[in-house]
PDB file of C-alpha atoms and ligand atoms in Angstrom:
ATOM      1  CA  MET A  89     120.904 -69.743 172.375  1.00  0.00           C
ATOM      2  CA  ALA A  90     120.906 -70.245 168.606  1.00  0.00           C
ATOM      3  CA  SER A  91     118.374 -72.788 167.224  1.00  0.00           C
ATOM      4  CA  ARG A  92     119.597 -75.903 165.501  1.00  0.00           C
ATOM      5  CA  TYR A  93     118.197 -77.668 162.465  1.00  0.00           C
ATOM      6  CA  PHE A  94     118.508 -81.265 161.371  1.00  0.00           C
ATOM      7  CA  SER A  95     119.371 -81.565 157.685  1.00  0.00           C
ATOM      8  CA  ARG A  96     119.228 -84.403 155.198  1.00  0.00           C
ATOM      9  CA  THR A  97     120.645 -84.339 151.679  1.00  0.00           C
ATOM     10  CA  TYR A  98     118.948 -86.551 149.089  1.00  0.00           C
ATOM     11  CA  ARG A  99     119.761 -87.233 145.470  1.00  0.00           C
ATOM     12  CA  THR A 100     117.069 -88.151 142.949  1.00  0.00           C
ATOM     13  CA  GLU A 101     116.307 -88.028 139.239  1.00  0.00           C
ATOM     14  CA  ALA A 102     115.056 -84.652 138.028  1.00  0.00           C
ATOM     15  CA  ALA A 103     111.718 -86.247 137.096  1.00  0.00           C
ATOM     16  CA  TRP A 104     111.259 -87.305 140.734  1.00  0.00           C
ATOM     17  CA  GLU A 105     111.958 -83.913 142.279  1.00  0.00           C
ATOM     18  CA  ASP A 106     108.318 -82.962 142.850  1.00  0.00           C
ATOM     19  CA  LEU A 107     107.319 -86.314 144.293  1.00  0.00           C
ATOM     20  CA  CYS A 108     110.350 -86.335 146.577  1.00  0.00           C
ATOM     21  CA  THR A 109     109.529 -82.777 147.666  1.00  0.00           C
ATOM     22  CA  GLN A 110     105.983 -83.843 148.457  1.00  0.00           C
ATOM     23  CA  ARG A 111     107.249 -86.706 150.632  1.00  0.00           C
ATOM     24  CA  LEU A 112     109.576 -84.358 152.489  1.00  0.00           C
ATOM     25  CA  VAL A 113     106.635 -82.057 153.145  1.00  0.00           C
ATOM     26  CA  GLU A 114     104.707 -85.060 154.474  1.00  0.00           C
ATOM     27  CA  VAL A 115     107.443 -85.757 157.051  1.00  0.00           C
ATOM     28  CA  GLY A 116     107.483 -82.122 158.153  1.00  0.00           C
ATOM     29  CA  THR A 117     110.369 -80.422 156.384  1.00  0.00           C
ATOM     30  CA  ARG A 118     110.800 -76.730 157.273  1.00  0.00           C
ATOM     31  CA  GLY A 119     112.379 -75.940 153.904  1.00  0.00           C
ATOM     32  CA  ILE A 120     114.196 -77.468 150.937  1.00  0.00           C
ATOM     33  CA  GLU A 121     117.101 -76.202 148.823  1.00  0.00           C
ATOM     34  CA  VAL A 122     117.257 -77.808 145.383  1.00  0.00           C
ATOM     35  CA  SER A 123     120.420 -77.859 143.269  1.00  0.00           C
ATOM     36  CA  VAL A 124     121.295 -79.527 139.977  1.00  0.00           C
ATOM     37  CA  ALA A 125     123.436 -82.640 140.388  1.00  0.00           C
ATOM     38  CA  GLY A 126     124.392 -83.804 136.902  1.00  0.00           C
ATOM     39  CA  SER A 127     122.470 -83.826 133.631  1.00  0.00           C
ATOM     40  CA  ASP A 128     119.370 -85.570 134.933  1.00  0.00           C
ATOM     41  CA  ALA A 129     119.588 -85.470 138.717  1.00  0.00           C
ATOM     42  CA  VAL A 130     118.920 -83.045 141.545  1.00  0.00           C
ATOM     43  CA  GLN A 131     120.081 -82.779 145.117  1.00  0.00           C
ATOM     44  CA  LEU A 132     117.541 -81.807 147.779  1.00  0.00           C
ATOM     45  CA  LEU A 133     118.825 -80.394 151.051  1.00  0.00           C
ATOM     46  CA  ALA A 134     115.894 -80.612 153.482  1.00  0.00           C
ATOM     47  CA  TYR A 135     115.761 -78.973 156.913  1.00  0.00           C
ATOM     48  CA  PHE A 136     113.816 -80.312 159.906  1.00  0.00           C
ATOM     49  CA  SER A 137     113.304 -79.184 163.497  1.00  0.00           C
ATOM     50  CA  THR A 138     114.056 -82.752 164.651  1.00  0.00           C
ATOM     51  CA  PRO A 139     115.001 -85.938 162.740  1.00  0.00           C
ATOM     52  CA  PRO A 140     111.942 -86.766 160.608  1.00  0.00           C
ATOM     53  CA  PRO A 141     109.719 -89.816 161.106  1.00  0.00           C
ATOM     54  CA  PRO A 142     110.151 -92.745 158.678  1.00  0.00           C
ATOM     55  CA  HIS A 143     108.406 -92.576 155.308  1.00  0.00           C
ATOM     56  CA  GLN A 144     108.127 -95.565 153.006  1.00  0.00           C
ATOM     57  CA  GLY A 145     109.231 -93.461 150.012  1.00  0.00           C
ATOM     58  CA  LEU A 146     112.388 -92.019 151.634  1.00  0.00           C
ATOM     59  CA  PRO A 147     115.653 -93.748 152.636  1.00  0.00           C
ATOM     60  CA  GLU A 148     116.509 -93.669 156.356  1.00  0.00           C
ATOM     61  CA  ARG A 149     120.256 -94.315 156.483  1.00  0.00           C
ATOM     62  CA  VAL A 150     123.120 -92.451 154.793  1.00  0.00           C
ATOM     63  CA  GLY A 151     124.087 -94.381 151.658  1.00  0.00           C
ATOM     64  CA  GLU A 152     120.691 -96.132 151.408  1.00  0.00           C
ATOM     65  CA  GLN A 153     118.682 -95.931 148.175  1.00  0.00           C
ATOM     66  CA  ARG A 154     114.917 -96.374 148.230  1.00  0.00           C
ATOM     67  CA  GLY A 155     113.079 -96.305 144.908  1.00  0.00           C
ATOM     68  CA  HIS A 156     114.582 -93.393 143.009  1.00  0.00           C
ATOM     69  CA  VAL A 157     115.863 -91.546 146.080  1.00  0.00           C
ATOM     70  CA  GLU A 158     119.261 -91.847 147.784  1.00  0.00           C
ATOM     71  CA  LEU A 159     120.209 -90.353 151.173  1.00  0.00           C
ATOM     72  CA  LEU A 160     123.653 -88.753 150.806  1.00  0.00           C
ATOM     73  CA  ALA A 161     124.219 -87.053 154.162  1.00  0.00           C
ATOM     74  CA  GLU A 162     122.577 -85.883 157.373  1.00  0.00           C
ATOM     75  CA  GLY A 163     123.516 -83.814 160.398  1.00  0.00           C
ATOM     76  CA  TRP A 164     122.715 -80.940 162.743  1.00  0.00           C
ATOM     77  CA  LEU A 165     123.214 -77.315 161.655  1.00  0.00           C
ATOM     78  CA  GLU A 166     123.202 -74.029 163.558  1.00  0.00           C
ATOM     79  CA  GLU A 167     120.485 -71.607 162.475  1.00  0.00           C
ATOM     80  CA  ARG A 168     121.311 -68.999 159.865  1.00  0.00           C
ATOM     81  CA  ASP A 169     119.309 -66.892 157.442  1.00  0.00           C
ATOM     82  CA  TRP A 170     118.685 -69.658 154.901  1.00  0.00           C
ATOM     83  CA  GLN A 171     117.291 -67.411 152.234  1.00  0.00           C
ATOM     84  CA  GLU A 172     119.886 -64.651 152.317  1.00  0.00           C
ATOM     85  CA  GLU A 173     121.810 -65.949 149.304  1.00  0.00           C
ATOM     86  CA  PHE A 174     118.600 -66.645 147.385  1.00  0.00           C
ATOM     87  CA  ARG A 175     117.207 -63.185 148.145  1.00  0.00           C
ATOM     88  CA  ARG A 176     120.262 -61.488 146.656  1.00  0.00           C
ATOM     89  CA  HIS A 177     119.691 -63.124 143.288  1.00  0.00           C
ATOM     90  CA  VAL A 178     115.933 -63.085 142.761  1.00  0.00           C
ATOM     91  CA  VAL A 179     114.517 -61.166 139.813  1.00  0.00           C
ATOM     92  CA  PRO A 180     110.970 -59.992 139.002  1.00  0.00           C
ATOM     93  CA  ILE A 181     108.929 -62.650 137.203  1.00  0.00           C
ATOM     94  CA  GLN A 182     106.431 -61.916 134.438  1.00  0.00           C
ATOM     95  CA  ILE A 183     103.406 -64.186 134.790  1.00  0.00           C
ATOM     96  CA  GLY A 184     100.750 -64.423 132.095  1.00  0.00           C
ATOM     97  CA  ASP A 185      99.974 -61.162 130.271  1.00  0.00           C
ATOM     98  CA  ARG A 186      98.994 -59.135 133.320  1.00  0.00           C
ATOM     99  CA  PHE A 187     101.288 -59.759 136.275  1.00  0.00           C
ATOM    100  CA  LEU A 188     104.816 -58.959 137.353  1.00  0.00           C
ATOM    101  CA  VAL A 189     105.692 -60.527 140.684  1.00  0.00           C
ATOM    102  CA  ASP A 190     108.752 -59.041 142.380  1.00  0.00           C
ATOM    103  CA  PRO A 191     110.268 -61.246 145.115  1.00  0.00           C
ATOM    104  CA  GLY A 192     113.142 -58.740 145.646  1.00  0.00           C
ATOM    105  CA  GLU A 193     113.951 -56.751 148.771  1.00  0.00           C
ATOM    106  CA  LEU A 194     112.411 -53.360 149.436  1.00  0.00           C
ATOM    107  CA  ASP A 195     115.714 -51.491 149.268  1.00  0.00           C
ATOM    108  CA  ARG A 196     115.789 -52.244 145.543  1.00  0.00           C
ATOM    109  CA  PRO A 197     113.949 -49.864 143.210  1.00  0.00           C
ATOM    110  CA  PRO A 198     110.505 -51.148 142.188  1.00  0.00           C
ATOM    111  CA  PRO A 199     110.535 -52.980 138.844  1.00  0.00           C
ATOM    112  CA  VAL A 200     109.339 -51.273 135.660  1.00  0.00           C
ATOM    113  CA  ALA A 201     105.671 -52.228 135.401  1.00  0.00           C
ATOM    114  CA  ASP A 202     105.409 -51.946 131.618  1.00  0.00           C
ATOM    115  CA  GLY A 203     101.619 -52.056 131.832  1.00  0.00           C
ATOM    116  CA  ARG A 204     101.545 -55.020 134.177  1.00  0.00           C
ATOM    117  CA  ILE A 205     100.114 -55.316 137.666  1.00  0.00           C
ATOM    118  CA  VAL A 206     103.147 -55.347 139.987  1.00  0.00           C
ATOM    119  CA  LEU A 207     102.960 -57.405 143.172  1.00  0.00           C
ATOM    120  CA  ARG A 208     105.876 -56.843 145.535  1.00  0.00           C
ATOM    121  CA  LEU A 209     106.424 -59.912 147.710  1.00  0.00           C
ATOM    122  CA  PRO A 210     109.920 -59.864 149.253  1.00  0.00           C
ATOM    123  CA  THR A 211     110.800 -63.523 149.732  1.00  0.00           C
ATOM    124  CA  ARG A 212     110.451 -64.874 153.250  1.00  0.00           C
ATOM    125  CA  THR A 213     108.938 -68.169 154.344  1.00  0.00           C
ATOM    126  CA  ALA A 214     105.401 -67.857 152.967  1.00  0.00           C
ATOM    127  CA  PHE A 215     104.781 -69.841 149.771  1.00  0.00           C
ATOM    128  CA  GLY A 216     103.825 -67.761 146.758  1.00  0.00           C
ATOM    129  CA  THR A 217     106.423 -65.290 145.546  1.00  0.00           C
ATOM    130  CA  GLY A 218     105.948 -66.174 141.911  1.00  0.00           C
ATOM    131  CA  SER A 219     108.607 -68.751 141.109  1.00  0.00           C
ATOM    132  CA  HIS A 220     106.532 -71.882 141.581  1.00  0.00           C
ATOM    133  CA  GLU A 221     104.616 -73.431 138.694  1.00  0.00           C
ATOM    134  CA  THR A 222     101.461 -73.903 140.763  1.00  0.00           C
ATOM    135  CA  THR A 223     101.255 -70.175 141.563  1.00  0.00           C
ATOM    136  CA  GLN A 224     101.992 -69.250 137.955  1.00  0.00           C
ATOM    137  CA  LEU A 225      99.321 -71.588 136.568  1.00  0.00           C
ATOM    138  CA  THR A 226      96.697 -70.174 138.921  1.00  0.00           C
ATOM    139  CA  LEU A 227      97.584 -66.570 138.084  1.00  0.00           C
ATOM    140  CA  GLU A 228      97.398 -67.404 134.381  1.00  0.00           C
ATOM    141  CA  TRP A 229      93.893 -68.776 134.901  1.00  0.00           C
ATOM    142  CA  LEU A 230      92.906 -65.849 137.071  1.00  0.00           C
ATOM    143  CA  GLU A 231      93.652 -63.280 134.384  1.00  0.00           C
ATOM    144  CA  GLN A 232      91.388 -65.180 132.000  1.00  0.00           C
ATOM    145  CA  VAL A 233      88.234 -65.409 134.117  1.00  0.00           C
ATOM    146  CA  GLU A 234      85.744 -62.773 135.253  1.00  0.00           C
ATOM    147  CA  VAL A 235      87.092 -61.245 138.453  1.00  0.00           C
ATOM    148  CA  GLU A 236      85.799 -57.678 138.389  1.00  0.00           C
ATOM    149  CA  ASN A 237      83.131 -57.149 141.013  1.00  0.00           C
ATOM    150  CA  ARG A 238      83.211 -60.841 141.934  1.00  0.00           C
ATOM    151  CA  THR A 239      83.547 -62.492 145.350  1.00  0.00           C
ATOM    152  CA  ILE A 240      86.597 -64.731 145.771  1.00  0.00           C
ATOM    153  CA  LEU A 241      87.704 -67.381 148.279  1.00  0.00           C
ATOM    154  CA  ASP A 242      91.453 -68.195 148.304  1.00  0.00           C
ATOM    155  CA  VAL A 243      92.208 -71.463 150.110  1.00  0.00           C
ATOM    156  CA  GLY A 244      95.809 -71.887 151.291  1.00  0.00           C
ATOM    157  CA  SER A 245      96.610 -68.254 150.580  1.00  0.00           C
ATOM    158  CA  GLY A 246     100.309 -68.474 151.560  1.00  0.00           C
ATOM    159  CA  SER A 247     101.829 -65.076 150.778  1.00  0.00           C
ATOM    160  CA  GLY A 248      98.380 -63.913 149.640  1.00  0.00           C
ATOM    161  CA  VAL A 249      99.635 -63.596 146.054  1.00  0.00           C
ATOM    162  CA  LEU A 250      96.409 -64.887 144.481  1.00  0.00           C
ATOM    163  CA  SER A 251      94.193 -62.794 146.753  1.00  0.00           C
ATOM    164  CA  LEU A 252      96.199 -59.656 146.008  1.00  0.00           C
ATOM    165  CA  ALA A 253      96.102 -60.396 142.281  1.00  0.00           C
ATOM    166  CA  ALA A 254      92.317 -60.882 142.409  1.00  0.00           C
ATOM    167  CA  GLN A 255      91.915 -57.637 144.316  1.00  0.00           C
ATOM    168  CA  ARG A 256      93.968 -55.773 141.730  1.00  0.00           C
ATOM    169  CA  LEU A 257      91.805 -57.263 138.971  1.00  0.00           C
ATOM    170  CA  GLY A 258      88.824 -55.559 140.581  1.00  0.00           C
ATOM    171  CA  ALA A 259      87.290 -58.238 142.820  1.00  0.00           C
ATOM    172  CA  ARG A 260      84.557 -56.885 145.092  1.00  0.00           C
ATOM    173  CA  CYS A 261      85.534 -59.027 148.063  1.00  0.00           C
ATOM    174  CA  VAL A 262      88.399 -61.457 148.622  1.00  0.00           C
ATOM    175  CA  ILE A 263      88.832 -63.786 151.568  1.00  0.00           C
ATOM    176  CA  GLY A 264      92.027 -65.805 151.898  1.00  0.00           C
ATOM    177  CA  PHE A 265      93.133 -68.132 154.664  1.00  0.00           C
ATOM    178  CA  ASP A 266      96.048 -70.374 155.503  1.00  0.00           C
ATOM    179  CA  LEU A 267      96.657 -72.958 158.207  1.00  0.00           C
ATOM    180  CA  ASP A 268     100.194 -71.662 158.598  1.00  0.00           C
ATOM    181  CA  LEU A 269     100.210 -68.738 161.038  1.00  0.00           C
ATOM    182  CA  PRO A 270     103.480 -67.085 159.853  1.00  0.00           C
ATOM    183  CA  SER A 271     102.233 -67.178 156.251  1.00  0.00           C
ATOM    184  CA  ALA A 272      98.913 -65.609 157.182  1.00  0.00           C
ATOM    185  CA  LEU A 273     100.638 -62.874 159.220  1.00  0.00           C
ATOM    186  CA  MET A 274     103.016 -62.205 156.361  1.00  0.00           C
ATOM    187  CA  SER A 275     100.193 -62.006 153.831  1.00  0.00           C
ATOM    188  CA  GLY A 276      98.708 -59.151 155.880  1.00  0.00           C
ATOM    189  CA  GLN A 277     102.002 -57.266 155.599  1.00  0.00           C
ATOM    190  CA  TYR A 278     102.167 -57.949 151.867  1.00  0.00           C
ATOM    191  CA  GLU A 279      98.640 -56.634 151.503  1.00  0.00           C
ATOM    192  CA  ARG A 280      99.637 -53.349 153.134  1.00  0.00           C
ATOM    193  CA  LEU A 281     102.801 -53.157 151.068  1.00  0.00           C
ATOM    194  CA  ASN A 282     100.862 -53.557 147.841  1.00  0.00           C
ATOM    195  CA  ARG A 283      98.178 -50.966 148.509  1.00  0.00           C
ATOM    196  CA  GLU A 284      97.943 -48.533 145.609  1.00  0.00           C
ATOM    197  CA  PRO A 285      96.220 -45.279 146.585  1.00  0.00           C
ATOM    198  CA  SER A 286      95.202 -44.701 142.953  1.00  0.00           C
ATOM    199  CA  VAL A 287      93.583 -48.135 142.529  1.00  0.00           C
ATOM    200  CA  PRO A 288      90.108 -48.631 144.027  1.00  0.00           C
ATOM    201  CA  ARG A 289      90.365 -51.538 146.425  1.00  0.00           C
ATOM    202  CA  GLY A 290      87.766 -54.171 147.027  1.00  0.00           C
ATOM    203  CA  ARG A 291      87.489 -55.562 150.516  1.00  0.00           C
ATOM    204  CA  ILE A 292      90.129 -58.104 151.408  1.00  0.00           C
ATOM    205  CA  GLY A 293      90.501 -60.298 154.479  1.00  0.00           C
ATOM    206  CA  LEU A 294      93.439 -62.661 155.053  1.00  0.00           C
ATOM    207  CA  TYR A 295      93.362 -64.853 158.131  1.00  0.00           C
ATOM    208  CA  ALA A 296      95.138 -67.774 159.778  1.00  0.00           C
ATOM    209  CA  GLY A 297      92.859 -70.763 160.209  1.00  0.00           C
ATOM    210  CA  THR A 298      90.650 -73.202 158.405  1.00  0.00           C
ATOM    211  CA  SER A 299      87.681 -73.180 156.054  1.00  0.00           C
ATOM    212  CA  GLY A 300      85.497 -73.765 159.133  1.00  0.00           C
ATOM    213  CA  ALA A 301      85.597 -70.025 159.858  1.00  0.00           C
ATOM    214  CA  ILE A 302      83.694 -69.262 156.633  1.00  0.00           C
ATOM    215  CA  CYS A 303      80.023 -68.536 157.173  1.00  0.00           C
ATOM    216  CA  PRO A 304      78.012 -71.616 156.035  1.00  0.00           C
ATOM    217  CA  LYS A 305      75.629 -69.361 154.124  1.00  0.00           C
ATOM    218  CA  ALA A 306      78.421 -67.667 152.169  1.00  0.00           C
ATOM    219  CA  ARG A 307      78.594 -68.342 148.433  1.00  0.00           C
ATOM    220  CA  PHE A 308      81.505 -67.198 146.272  1.00  0.00           C
ATOM    221  CA  ASP A 309      81.758 -66.535 142.547  1.00  0.00           C
ATOM    222  CA  LEU A 310      85.273 -67.943 142.414  1.00  0.00           C
ATOM    223  CA  LEU A 311      87.142 -70.446 144.566  1.00  0.00           C
ATOM    224  CA  MET A 312      90.938 -70.708 144.265  1.00  0.00           C
ATOM    225  CA  VAL A 313      92.658 -73.770 145.729  1.00  0.00           C
ATOM    226  CA  ASN A 314      96.407 -74.117 145.267  1.00  0.00           C
ATOM    227  CA  VAL A 315      97.030 -76.747 147.957  1.00  0.00           C
ATOM    228  CA  LEU A 316      98.497 -80.265 147.785  1.00  0.00           C
ATOM    229  CA  PRO A 317      95.445 -82.541 147.374  1.00  0.00           C
ATOM    230  CA  HIS A 318      96.034 -84.705 150.454  1.00  0.00           C
ATOM    231  CA  ARG A 319      96.177 -81.591 152.656  1.00  0.00           C
ATOM    232  CA  ILE A 320      92.755 -80.353 151.611  1.00  0.00           C
ATOM    233  CA  ALA A 321      90.944 -83.616 150.736  1.00  0.00           C
ATOM    234  CA  SER A 322      88.773 -83.683 153.860  1.00  0.00           C
ATOM    235  CA  GLU A 323      87.506 -80.139 153.203  1.00  0.00           C
ATOM    236  CA  LEU A 324      86.602 -80.426 149.511  1.00  0.00           C
ATOM    237  CA  GLY A 325      82.914 -81.048 150.178  1.00  0.00           C
ATOM    238  CA  TRP A 326      82.611 -77.985 152.377  1.00  0.00           C
ATOM    239  CA  LEU A 327      84.594 -75.843 149.931  1.00  0.00           C
ATOM    240  CA  ALA A 328      82.588 -77.008 146.907  1.00  0.00           C
ATOM    241  CA  GLY A 329      79.452 -76.017 148.810  1.00  0.00           C
ATOM    242  CA  ARG A 330      80.749 -72.447 149.114  1.00  0.00           C
ATOM    243  CA  VAL A 331      80.781 -71.976 145.301  1.00  0.00           C
ATOM    244  CA  ARG A 332      77.572 -70.435 143.962  1.00  0.00           C
ATOM    245  CA  SER A 333      75.682 -72.199 141.208  1.00  0.00           C
ATOM    246  CA  GLY A 334      77.342 -71.216 137.926  1.00  0.00           C
ATOM    247  CA  GLY A 335      80.482 -70.169 139.798  1.00  0.00           C
ATOM    248  CA  LEU A 336      84.047 -71.252 139.123  1.00  0.00           C
ATOM    249  CA  ALA A 337      86.926 -72.965 140.885  1.00  0.00           C
ATOM    250  CA  LEU A 338      90.612 -72.741 139.963  1.00  0.00           C
ATOM    251  CA  VAL A 339      92.342 -75.837 141.299  1.00  0.00           C
ATOM    252  CA  SER A 340      96.145 -76.059 141.293  1.00  0.00           C
ATOM    253  CA  GLY A 341      98.892 -77.774 143.265  1.00  0.00           C
ATOM    254  CA  VAL A 342      98.200 -81.166 141.681  1.00  0.00           C
ATOM    255  CA  LEU A 343     100.820 -83.467 140.137  1.00  0.00           C
ATOM    256  CA  ASP A 344      99.748 -84.984 136.833  1.00  0.00           C
ATOM    257  CA  ALA A 345     100.152 -88.471 138.357  1.00  0.00           C
ATOM    258  CA  GLU A 346      97.304 -87.670 140.780  1.00  0.00           C
ATOM    259  CA  GLU A 347      95.172 -85.817 138.297  1.00  0.00           C
ATOM    260  CA  ASN A 348      92.451 -88.374 137.659  1.00  0.00           C
ATOM    261  CA  SER A 349      91.660 -89.101 141.290  1.00  0.00           C
ATOM    262  CA  VAL A 350      91.620 -85.416 142.264  1.00  0.00           C
ATOM    263  CA  LEU A 351      89.426 -84.505 139.328  1.00  0.00           C
ATOM    264  CA  ALA A 352      87.023 -87.341 140.145  1.00  0.00           C
ATOM    265  CA  ALA A 353      86.656 -85.963 143.686  1.00  0.00           C
ATOM    266  CA  TRP A 354      85.731 -82.487 142.416  1.00  0.00           C
ATOM    267  CA  ARG A 355      83.371 -83.942 139.777  1.00  0.00           C
ATOM    268  CA  ALA A 356      81.554 -85.913 142.453  1.00  0.00           C
ATOM    269  CA  LEU A 357      80.952 -82.606 144.239  1.00  0.00           C
ATOM    270  CA  GLY A 358      79.358 -81.025 141.161  1.00  0.00           C
ATOM    271  CA  LEU A 359      82.372 -79.148 139.785  1.00  0.00           C
ATOM    272  CA  ASP A 360      83.258 -80.083 136.224  1.00  0.00           C
ATOM    273  CA  PRO A 361      86.467 -79.232 134.372  1.00  0.00           C
ATOM    274  CA  VAL A 362      86.219 -76.747 131.519  1.00  0.00           C
ATOM    275  CA  GLY A 363      89.930 -76.029 131.073  1.00  0.00           C
ATOM    276  CA  ARG A 364      93.330 -77.493 131.900  1.00  0.00           C
ATOM    277  CA  ARG A 365      96.852 -76.107 132.036  1.00  0.00           C
ATOM    278  CA  GLN A 366     100.114 -77.907 132.703  1.00  0.00           C
ATOM    279  CA  ARG A 367     103.661 -76.810 133.457  1.00  0.00           C
ATOM    280  CA  GLY A 368     106.211 -79.522 134.107  1.00  0.00           C
ATOM    281  CA  GLU A 369     104.470 -82.104 136.266  1.00  0.00           C
ATOM    282  CA  TRP A 370     101.953 -79.644 137.713  1.00  0.00           C
ATOM    283  CA  VAL A 371      98.423 -79.255 136.419  1.00  0.00           C
ATOM    284  CA  ALA A 372      95.712 -76.698 137.135  1.00  0.00           C
ATOM    285  CA  TRP A 373      92.083 -76.693 136.057  1.00  0.00           C
ATOM    286  CA  LYS A 374      89.234 -74.316 135.690  1.00  0.00           C
ATOM    287  CA  LEU A 375      86.083 -76.013 136.984  1.00  0.00           C
ATOM    288  CA  THR A 376      82.505 -74.832 136.816  1.00  0.00           C
ATOM    289  CA  LYS A 377      79.567 -75.592 139.033  1.00  0.00           C
ATOM    290  CA  GLY A 378      76.522 -76.458 137.006  1.00  0.00           C
ATOM    291  CA  GLY A 379      77.091 -74.188 134.051  1.00  0.00           C
ATOM    292  CA  SER A 380      79.258 -73.782 130.966  1.00  0.00           C
ATOM    293  CA  GLN A 381      81.982 -71.112 131.227  1.00  0.00           C
TER     294      GLN A 381
HETATM  295  C1  LIG B 204     101.129 -74.294 147.411  1.00  0.00           C
HETATM  296  S1  LIG B 204     100.927 -73.122 148.692  1.00  0.00           S
HETATM  297  C2  LIG B 204      99.963 -71.902 147.828  1.00  0.00           C
HETATM  298  C3  LIG B 204     100.240 -70.480 148.243  1.00  0.00           C
HETATM  299  C4  LIG B 204      99.615 -69.432 147.336  1.00  0.00           C
HETATM  300  N1  LIG B 204      98.170 -69.514 147.343  1.00  0.00           N
HETATM  301  C5  LIG B 204     100.101 -69.585 145.919  1.00  0.00           C
HETATM  302  O1  LIG B 204      99.291 -69.872 145.033  1.00  0.00           O
HETATM  303  O2  LIG B 204     101.300 -69.406 145.689  1.00  0.00           O
HETATM  304  C6  LIG B 204      99.740 -73.976 149.710  1.00  0.00           C
HETATM  305  C7  LIG B 204      99.408 -73.289 151.003  1.00  0.00           C
HETATM  306  O3  LIG B 204      98.310 -73.980 151.581  1.00  0.00           O
HETATM  307  C8  LIG B 204      98.458 -74.022 152.981  1.00  0.00           C
HETATM  308  N2  LIG B 204      97.613 -75.126 153.456  1.00  0.00           N
HETATM  309  C9  LIG B 204      97.854 -76.455 153.407  1.00  0.00           C
HETATM  310  N3  LIG B 204      96.779 -77.147 153.847  1.00  0.00           N
HETATM  311  C10 LIG B 204      95.844 -76.237 154.164  1.00  0.00           C
HETATM  312  C11 LIG B 204      94.511 -76.332 154.663  1.00  0.00           C
HETATM  313  N4  LIG B 204      93.948 -77.519 154.908  1.00  0.00           N
HETATM  314  N5  LIG B 204      93.823 -75.195 154.896  1.00  0.00           N
HETATM  315  C12 LIG B 204      94.395 -74.001 154.660  1.00  0.00           C
HETATM  316  N6  LIG B 204      95.651 -73.842 154.187  1.00  0.00           N
HETATM  317  C13 LIG B 204      96.365 -74.946 153.935  1.00  0.00           C
HETATM  318  C14 LIG B 204      99.952 -74.156 153.202  1.00  0.00           C
HETATM  319  O4  LIG B 204     100.311 -73.688 154.484  1.00  0.00           O
HETATM  320  C15 LIG B 204     100.501 -73.294 152.059  1.00  0.00           C
HETATM  321  O5  LIG B 204     100.738 -71.967 152.487  1.00  0.00           O
END
């Protein structure tokens, strides 16, 4: 029997898209399609396994407006391949000076590398196929820090895009993990897909699970965290403890409205900002642990 999904269609101002998306994630959306709805508004079609629980920042009844968000429609839908249309139109994305991320299908010819590191990540459900600002900001940082021969921990690895990029930049050892089992399984497939026989590979391990599986004695040269702050808040202390003295952290996935509180939490754990990037409402920092970098 085909699965069914519950859908809700919201309208909000373009400036509220990210916050609205975050709230939909908080109530368990399985996926969101965003479309432009006028000069300064967007429509978000969110899918759920079952009708979502109430959230103080989201309207509950069709026609209701709460804050900047209006609920336009809701209903049950039969399952289909949600990303089919999207997959037909994706194009390779140049990120920073070093990377070319290709979210296209494998029956297309590989993109022309033009001196860039190509990462082929055919779009499925795992986050991290290059189009999101938070991934782009982290990759832009990554190409500017010392990666060669370094040890790297990638928290919330999603598709594994950051881990694979670090490996291709010459990291000695990369460990990535994600709470989401399908994402972690997919990242293993992407890792195989992106193996280059001519490029020496450092060790790489991508697993489904939590930071608790990391050996307490392990220390990494570089920590990468592209995760919404509230989803990782309880683990920051443990993660900060895994960075060696003088090591770095790249922290992304943070809306500028939350910047000060998130930064204060990292500072309190001994990681100080030494660089900041912003795209749209998203910010990403380079932090250092007890040393100037
Ligand atoms: C914004 S995506 C980042 C994916 C990829 N690293 C990138 O940069 O594109 C965040 C990922 O973190 C995962 N995640 C959320 N909370 C987590 C946690 N506490 N521990 C591990 N992974 C988590 C999510 O499942 C999601 O795949």
